[in-house]
């Protein structure tokens, strides 16, 4: 083949121009990404807020009043009670919270039966007791009632099939409608595989929420379970988007108080995701404690607030 020098130079010049434009475009894109990344950690996330919540056993104290005194003194603004027998405690909780800067966050389970049982009577027991808890949650102004479709020990259970998923969507459409009527929601909680087979990742729960497409059905993330099931805390939260209604937190090795597992207890990546979402609901302690609660709990609160600022 004979080389045409003029054509070669023309082609080379054109390629150089394209390369220059591409480099300029790439540089501009990189600068844009840098600005967007910076924005996600500042003004674009101005709605995000770290609202800390305690389950009932977290704060030291002999009764609700002592626990709430401790919580208020340490800036904890949410209270997550157990759902079992909640309908009989509504007035007690309302009175204990009266005049305080603390609100009920989520309600932690407490229902009987399970919704994916092969037995209709067990499913009915789950639906009936969930509705009792949901009604009480509405009276308390709770953000929602947490539910797990089936724990590993709950048998016999419906098979993990598309038909089961469709059935789950039907059941939660009914439950979500009831929740919305009472001004609250039902919240799917994904668990690590050693506790529950059906939902293990936040994205799985979020996809079911999208299929149901109901304002009364939402999902949550739990840093403890996410430790074992997610490749990225940030990615897990971002996958939930607007469906994210609640967050649980614990230390990442022993499910103890944040900070009691040392350097393993790093939540910055997840907090970055929450900030990107503008998350302003609750991050609630669901954990044990190895030391003196009067010492360890304030230390855990300081750790989380410091990491939230770092994020």
Short mmCIF file of C-alpha atoms in Angstrom, two decimals:
data_model
loop_
_atom_site.label_atom_id
_atom_site.label_comp_id
_atom_site.label_asym_id
_atom_site.label_seq_id
_atom_site.Cartn_x
_atom_site.Cartn_y
_atom_site.Cartn_z
CA UNK A 1 0.00 0.00 0.00
CA UNK A 2 1.39 3.45 -0.91
CA UNK A 3 1.41 5.91 1.97
CA UNK A 4 -0.25 9.24 1.08
CA UNK A 5 1.74 11.76 3.15
CA UNK A 6 -0.83 14.56 2.81
CA UNK A 7 -3.67 12.24 3.88
CA UNK A 8 -1.55 10.94 6.75
CA UNK A 9 -0.87 14.46 8.06
CA UNK A 10 -4.52 15.43 7.70
CA UNK A 11 -5.66 12.37 9.59
CA UNK A 12 -3.05 12.84 12.30
CA UNK A 13 -4.02 16.48 12.75
CA UNK A 14 -7.69 15.55 13.04
CA UNK A 15 -6.90 12.90 15.62
CA UNK A 16 -4.88 15.39 17.62
CA UNK A 17 -7.79 17.84 17.62
CA UNK A 18 -10.19 15.12 18.75
CA UNK A 19 -7.76 14.02 21.43
CA UNK A 20 -7.42 17.60 22.61
CA UNK A 21 -11.17 18.06 22.75
CA UNK A 22 -11.56 14.70 24.53
CA UNK A 23 -8.92 15.65 27.06
CA UNK A 24 -10.63 19.01 27.65
CA UNK A 25 -14.00 17.31 28.00
CA UNK A 26 -12.57 14.70 30.35
CA UNK A 27 -10.96 17.41 32.45
CA UNK A 28 -14.24 19.31 32.62
CA UNK A 29 -16.09 16.15 33.63
CA UNK A 30 -13.54 15.46 36.35
CA UNK A 31 -13.92 18.99 37.68
CA UNK A 32 -17.71 18.61 37.60
CA UNK A 33 -17.46 15.32 39.50
CA UNK A 34 -15.19 16.92 42.07
CA UNK A 35 -17.68 19.75 42.56
CA UNK A 36 -20.58 17.31 42.82
CA UNK A 37 -18.65 15.16 45.30
CA UNK A 38 -17.90 18.23 47.38
CA UNK A 39 -21.52 19.32 47.11
CA UNK A 40 -22.73 15.99 48.44
CA UNK A 41 -20.82 16.61 51.64
CA UNK A 42 -22.01 20.20 52.13
CA UNK A 43 -24.94 22.25 50.83
CA UNK A 44 -26.64 19.50 48.81
CA UNK A 45 -27.06 17.48 51.99
CA UNK A 46 -28.35 20.29 54.17
CA UNK A 47 -31.51 18.33 54.96
CA UNK A 48 -29.58 15.43 56.45
CA UNK A 49 -29.61 15.16 60.24
CA UNK A 50 -28.28 12.64 62.73
CA UNK A 51 -31.30 11.97 64.94
CA UNK A 52 -30.22 9.35 67.47
CA UNK A 53 -32.69 6.96 69.04
CA UNK A 54 -32.51 4.30 71.76
CA UNK A 55 -34.35 1.05 72.17
CA UNK A 56 -35.75 0.67 75.66
CA UNK A 57 -32.83 -1.26 77.14
CA UNK A 58 -30.04 1.08 76.01
CA UNK A 59 -30.14 3.96 78.49
CA UNK A 60 -29.35 3.35 82.17
CA UNK A 61 -32.30 3.83 84.51
CA UNK A 62 -34.85 1.90 86.55
CA UNK A 63 -37.91 3.21 84.69
CA UNK A 64 -38.91 5.22 81.62
CA UNK A 65 -38.59 8.55 83.41
CA UNK A 66 -34.99 7.87 84.46
CA UNK A 67 -34.12 6.56 81.00
CA UNK A 68 -35.67 9.61 79.33
CA UNK A 69 -33.81 11.95 81.71
CA UNK A 70 -30.55 10.32 80.62
CA UNK A 71 -31.52 10.49 76.94
CA UNK A 72 -32.46 14.16 77.08
CA UNK A 73 -29.24 15.00 78.92
CA UNK A 74 -27.29 13.40 76.06
CA UNK A 75 -29.30 14.77 73.14
CA UNK A 76 -31.04 11.52 72.16
CA UNK A 77 -34.33 12.45 70.50
CA UNK A 78 -35.90 9.08 69.60
CA UNK A 79 -37.32 6.17 71.59
CA UNK A 80 -37.88 2.74 70.00
CA UNK A 81 -40.12 0.51 72.13
CA UNK A 82 -40.82 -3.19 71.69
CA UNK A 83 -44.08 -3.91 69.87
CA UNK A 84 -45.29 -6.77 72.04
CA UNK A 85 -48.12 -5.53 74.29
CA UNK A 86 -47.67 -1.98 72.96
CA UNK A 87 -51.41 -1.31 72.82
CA UNK A 88 -51.48 -1.58 76.63
CA UNK A 89 -48.57 0.86 77.06
CA UNK A 90 -49.68 3.75 74.86
CA UNK A 91 -50.80 6.00 77.73
CA UNK A 92 -47.75 5.10 79.84
CA UNK A 93 -45.38 6.07 77.02
CA UNK A 94 -47.32 9.21 76.13
CA UNK A 95 -47.26 10.40 79.74
CA UNK A 96 -43.55 9.64 80.13
CA UNK A 97 -42.77 11.61 76.95
CA UNK A 98 -45.01 14.56 77.79
CA UNK A 99 -43.07 17.83 77.72
CA UNK A 100 -39.87 16.15 76.57
CA UNK A 101 -37.78 16.61 73.44
CA UNK A 102 -38.09 12.90 72.62
CA UNK A 103 -40.45 11.21 70.18
CA UNK A 104 -41.23 7.60 69.41
CA UNK A 105 -39.10 6.53 66.46
CA UNK A 106 -39.88 3.05 65.10
CA UNK A 107 -41.61 0.16 66.88
CA UNK A 108 -39.45 -2.95 67.04
CA UNK A 109 -41.46 -6.00 65.92
CA UNK A 110 -43.39 -7.74 68.73
CA UNK A 111 -45.92 -9.44 66.45
CA UNK A 112 -46.87 -13.11 66.67
CA UNK A 113 -46.73 -15.70 63.90
CA UNK A 114 -45.05 -14.88 60.58
CA UNK A 115 -46.42 -13.75 57.27
CA UNK A 116 -44.66 -16.39 55.12
CA UNK A 117 -45.93 -19.40 57.05
CA UNK A 118 -47.41 -22.27 55.09
CA UNK A 119 -50.22 -22.33 57.66
CA UNK A 120 -53.06 -19.83 57.07
CA UNK A 121 -53.79 -19.55 60.80
CA UNK A 122 -50.17 -18.52 61.52
CA UNK A 123 -50.29 -15.90 58.76
CA UNK A 124 -53.58 -14.57 60.15
CA UNK A 125 -52.05 -14.32 63.61
CA UNK A 126 -49.22 -12.25 62.14
CA UNK A 127 -51.58 -9.94 60.27
CA UNK A 128 -53.90 -9.47 63.26
CA UNK A 129 -51.15 -8.75 65.80
CA UNK A 130 -49.31 -6.47 63.37
CA UNK A 131 -52.48 -4.42 62.94
CA UNK A 132 -52.79 -4.09 66.72
CA UNK A 133 -49.21 -2.81 66.92
CA UNK A 134 -49.68 -0.54 63.91
CA UNK A 135 -52.74 1.08 65.49
CA UNK A 136 -50.78 1.73 68.70
CA UNK A 137 -47.83 3.05 66.65
CA UNK A 138 -50.16 5.53 65.00
CA UNK A 139 -51.34 6.79 68.39
CA UNK A 140 -47.72 7.29 69.42
CA UNK A 141 -46.73 9.10 66.21
CA UNK A 142 -44.20 6.42 65.30
CA UNK A 143 -42.45 6.36 61.91
CA UNK A 144 -43.34 2.68 61.47
CA UNK A 145 -43.44 -0.89 62.74
CA UNK A 146 -40.48 -3.11 61.90
CA UNK A 147 -41.23 -6.57 60.50
CA UNK A 148 -39.21 -9.53 59.25
CA UNK A 149 -41.13 -11.78 56.79
CA UNK A 150 -39.66 -14.99 58.26
CA UNK A 151 -36.80 -15.95 60.57
CA UNK A 152 -34.82 -19.11 59.84
CA UNK A 153 -36.35 -20.95 62.79
CA UNK A 154 -39.91 -20.23 61.68
CA UNK A 155 -41.16 -23.34 59.89
CA UNK A 156 -42.86 -24.56 57.78
CA UNK A 157 -42.28 -21.62 55.47
CA UNK A 158 -43.38 -20.82 51.93
CA UNK A 159 -40.69 -21.52 49.28
CA UNK A 160 -38.45 -18.77 48.01
CA UNK A 161 -40.23 -18.31 44.65
CA UNK A 162 -41.78 -15.56 42.57
CA UNK A 163 -45.20 -16.74 43.72
CA UNK A 164 -44.12 -16.21 47.33
CA UNK A 165 -42.83 -12.75 46.50
CA UNK A 166 -46.15 -11.87 44.84
CA UNK A 167 -47.98 -13.18 47.89
CA UNK A 168 -45.76 -11.08 50.16
CA UNK A 169 -46.57 -7.99 48.10
CA UNK A 170 -50.30 -8.69 48.44
CA UNK A 171 -50.05 -9.10 52.21
CA UNK A 172 -48.02 -5.94 52.65
CA UNK A 173 -50.32 -3.92 50.44
CA UNK A 174 -53.07 -4.74 52.94
CA UNK A 175 -50.79 -4.07 55.91
CA UNK A 176 -49.44 -0.86 54.36
CA UNK A 177 -52.93 0.44 53.65
CA UNK A 178 -53.87 -0.14 57.29
CA UNK A 179 -50.67 1.60 58.40
CA UNK A 180 -51.28 4.63 56.19
CA UNK A 181 -54.78 4.95 57.61
CA UNK A 182 -53.16 5.25 61.05
CA UNK A 183 -50.51 7.74 59.94
CA UNK A 184 -47.57 5.35 60.02
CA UNK A 185 -45.83 2.63 57.98
CA UNK A 186 -44.65 -0.98 58.04
CA UNK A 187 -40.89 -1.34 57.66
CA UNK A 188 -39.09 -4.33 56.09
CA UNK A 189 -35.87 -5.18 57.91
CA UNK A 190 -33.20 -7.18 56.02
CA UNK A 191 -31.20 -9.51 58.27
CA UNK A 192 -27.96 -11.45 57.94
CA UNK A 193 -28.40 -14.91 56.44
CA UNK A 194 -27.80 -16.70 59.73
CA UNK A 195 -30.99 -15.09 61.06
CA UNK A 196 -33.35 -14.85 58.09
CA UNK A 197 -33.30 -16.40 54.64
CA UNK A 198 -35.69 -14.15 52.76
CA UNK A 199 -34.36 -10.60 52.95
CA UNK A 200 -30.62 -10.13 53.38
CA UNK A 201 -29.79 -6.86 51.61
CA UNK A 202 -31.30 -3.40 51.76
CA UNK A 203 -31.72 -3.37 47.97
CA UNK A 204 -33.84 -6.55 48.20
CA UNK A 205 -36.20 -4.87 50.64
CA UNK A 206 -36.27 -1.68 48.58
CA UNK A 207 -37.15 -3.59 45.41
CA UNK A 208 -40.15 -5.13 47.14
CA UNK A 209 -41.19 -1.65 48.31
CA UNK A 210 -40.99 -0.47 44.70
CA UNK A 211 -43.11 -3.41 43.52
CA UNK A 212 -45.74 -2.68 46.16
CA UNK A 213 -45.53 1.07 45.50
CA UNK A 214 -47.46 2.10 48.59
CA UNK A 215 -46.71 5.02 50.97
CA UNK A 216 -47.40 2.75 53.93
CA UNK A 217 -44.61 0.28 53.05
CA UNK A 218 -40.97 1.17 53.63
CA UNK A 219 -37.63 -0.49 54.49
CA UNK A 220 -34.62 0.02 56.72
CA UNK A 221 -30.95 -0.80 57.10
CA UNK A 222 -29.13 -2.24 60.11
CA UNK A 223 -25.39 -1.63 60.29
CA UNK A 224 -24.89 -4.92 62.16
CA UNK A 225 -26.54 -7.03 59.47
CA UNK A 226 -25.05 -4.87 56.71
CA UNK A 227 -21.58 -5.73 58.05
CA UNK A 228 -22.06 -9.30 56.83
CA UNK A 229 -24.30 -8.84 53.78
CA UNK A 230 -23.35 -5.59 52.05
CA UNK A 231 -20.23 -4.71 50.08
CA UNK A 232 -20.82 -1.01 50.71
CA UNK A 233 -22.82 0.70 53.46
CA UNK A 234 -23.18 3.76 51.27
CA UNK A 235 -24.37 1.71 48.31
CA UNK A 236 -26.87 -0.14 50.47
CA UNK A 237 -28.49 3.04 51.71
CA UNK A 238 -28.47 4.68 48.29
CA UNK A 239 -30.20 1.61 46.85
CA UNK A 240 -33.14 2.27 49.17
CA UNK A 241 -33.57 5.92 48.25
CA UNK A 242 -36.80 7.45 49.49
CA UNK A 243 -37.95 4.06 50.80
CA UNK A 244 -35.42 4.22 53.65
CA UNK A 245 -37.46 4.81 56.80
CA UNK A 246 -35.22 3.75 59.69
CA UNK A 247 -31.67 2.67 60.60
CA UNK A 248 -30.33 0.40 63.37
CA UNK A 249 -26.77 0.59 64.64
CA UNK A 250 -24.47 -1.59 66.77
CA UNK A 251 -20.79 -2.44 67.03
CA UNK A 252 -19.58 -4.41 64.04
CA UNK A 253 -18.09 -7.52 65.66
CA UNK A 254 -20.03 -8.35 68.81
CA UNK A 255 -23.25 -6.37 68.20
CA UNK A 256 -22.42 -4.30 71.23
CA UNK A 257 -22.30 -0.55 71.85
CA UNK A 258 -20.73 1.40 68.95
CA UNK A 259 -17.07 1.86 69.78
CA UNK A 260 -16.71 -1.25 71.91
CA UNK A 261 -15.22 -3.11 68.95
CA UNK A 262 -12.53 -0.50 68.39
CA UNK A 263 -11.47 0.43 64.86
CA UNK A 264 -14.00 -1.98 63.36
CA UNK A 265 -16.74 0.41 64.40
CA UNK A 266 -16.51 2.75 61.46
CA UNK A 267 -19.79 4.07 60.05
CA UNK A 268 -18.47 6.96 57.95
CA UNK A 269 -19.16 5.28 54.60
CA UNK A 270 -22.76 4.61 55.56
CA UNK A 271 -23.21 8.09 56.99
CA UNK A 272 -22.00 9.53 53.68
CA UNK A 273 -24.79 7.60 51.96
CA UNK A 274 -27.35 8.89 54.46
CA UNK A 275 -26.16 12.44 53.89
CA UNK A 276 -26.43 12.01 50.11
CA UNK A 277 -30.04 10.97 50.63
CA UNK A 278 -30.74 13.92 52.89
CA UNK A 279 -31.76 11.36 55.51
CA UNK A 280 -33.35 13.01 58.55
CA UNK A 281 -35.14 10.11 60.20
CA UNK A 282 -33.74 8.07 63.09
CA UNK A 283 -30.56 6.07 63.68
CA UNK A 284 -31.50 3.81 66.57
CA UNK A 285 -29.28 1.79 68.93
CA UNK A 286 -30.08 -1.95 68.84
CA UNK A 287 -27.21 -3.55 70.71
CA UNK A 288 -25.78 -4.96 73.89
CA UNK A 289 -23.19 -3.40 76.16
CA UNK A 290 -19.94 -4.81 77.54
CA UNK A 291 -19.17 -2.08 80.06
CA UNK A 292 -20.80 0.43 82.38
CA UNK A 293 -23.70 1.98 80.46
CA UNK A 294 -23.30 5.34 82.18
CA UNK A 295 -19.80 5.52 80.67
CA UNK A 296 -20.00 3.49 77.47
CA UNK A 297 -23.24 4.96 76.08
CA UNK A 298 -22.06 8.61 76.13
CA UNK A 299 -18.81 7.48 74.48
CA UNK A 300 -20.80 5.75 71.74
CA UNK A 301 -22.83 8.90 71.15
CA UNK A 302 -19.66 10.98 70.82
CA UNK A 303 -18.20 8.48 68.36
CA UNK A 304 -21.25 8.57 66.09
CA UNK A 305 -21.50 12.33 66.13
CA UNK A 306 -17.80 12.64 65.30
CA UNK A 307 -18.10 10.19 62.41
CA UNK A 308 -21.23 11.95 61.13
CA UNK A 309 -19.22 15.17 60.93
CA UNK A 310 -16.38 13.32 59.16
CA UNK A 311 -18.85 12.04 56.58
#
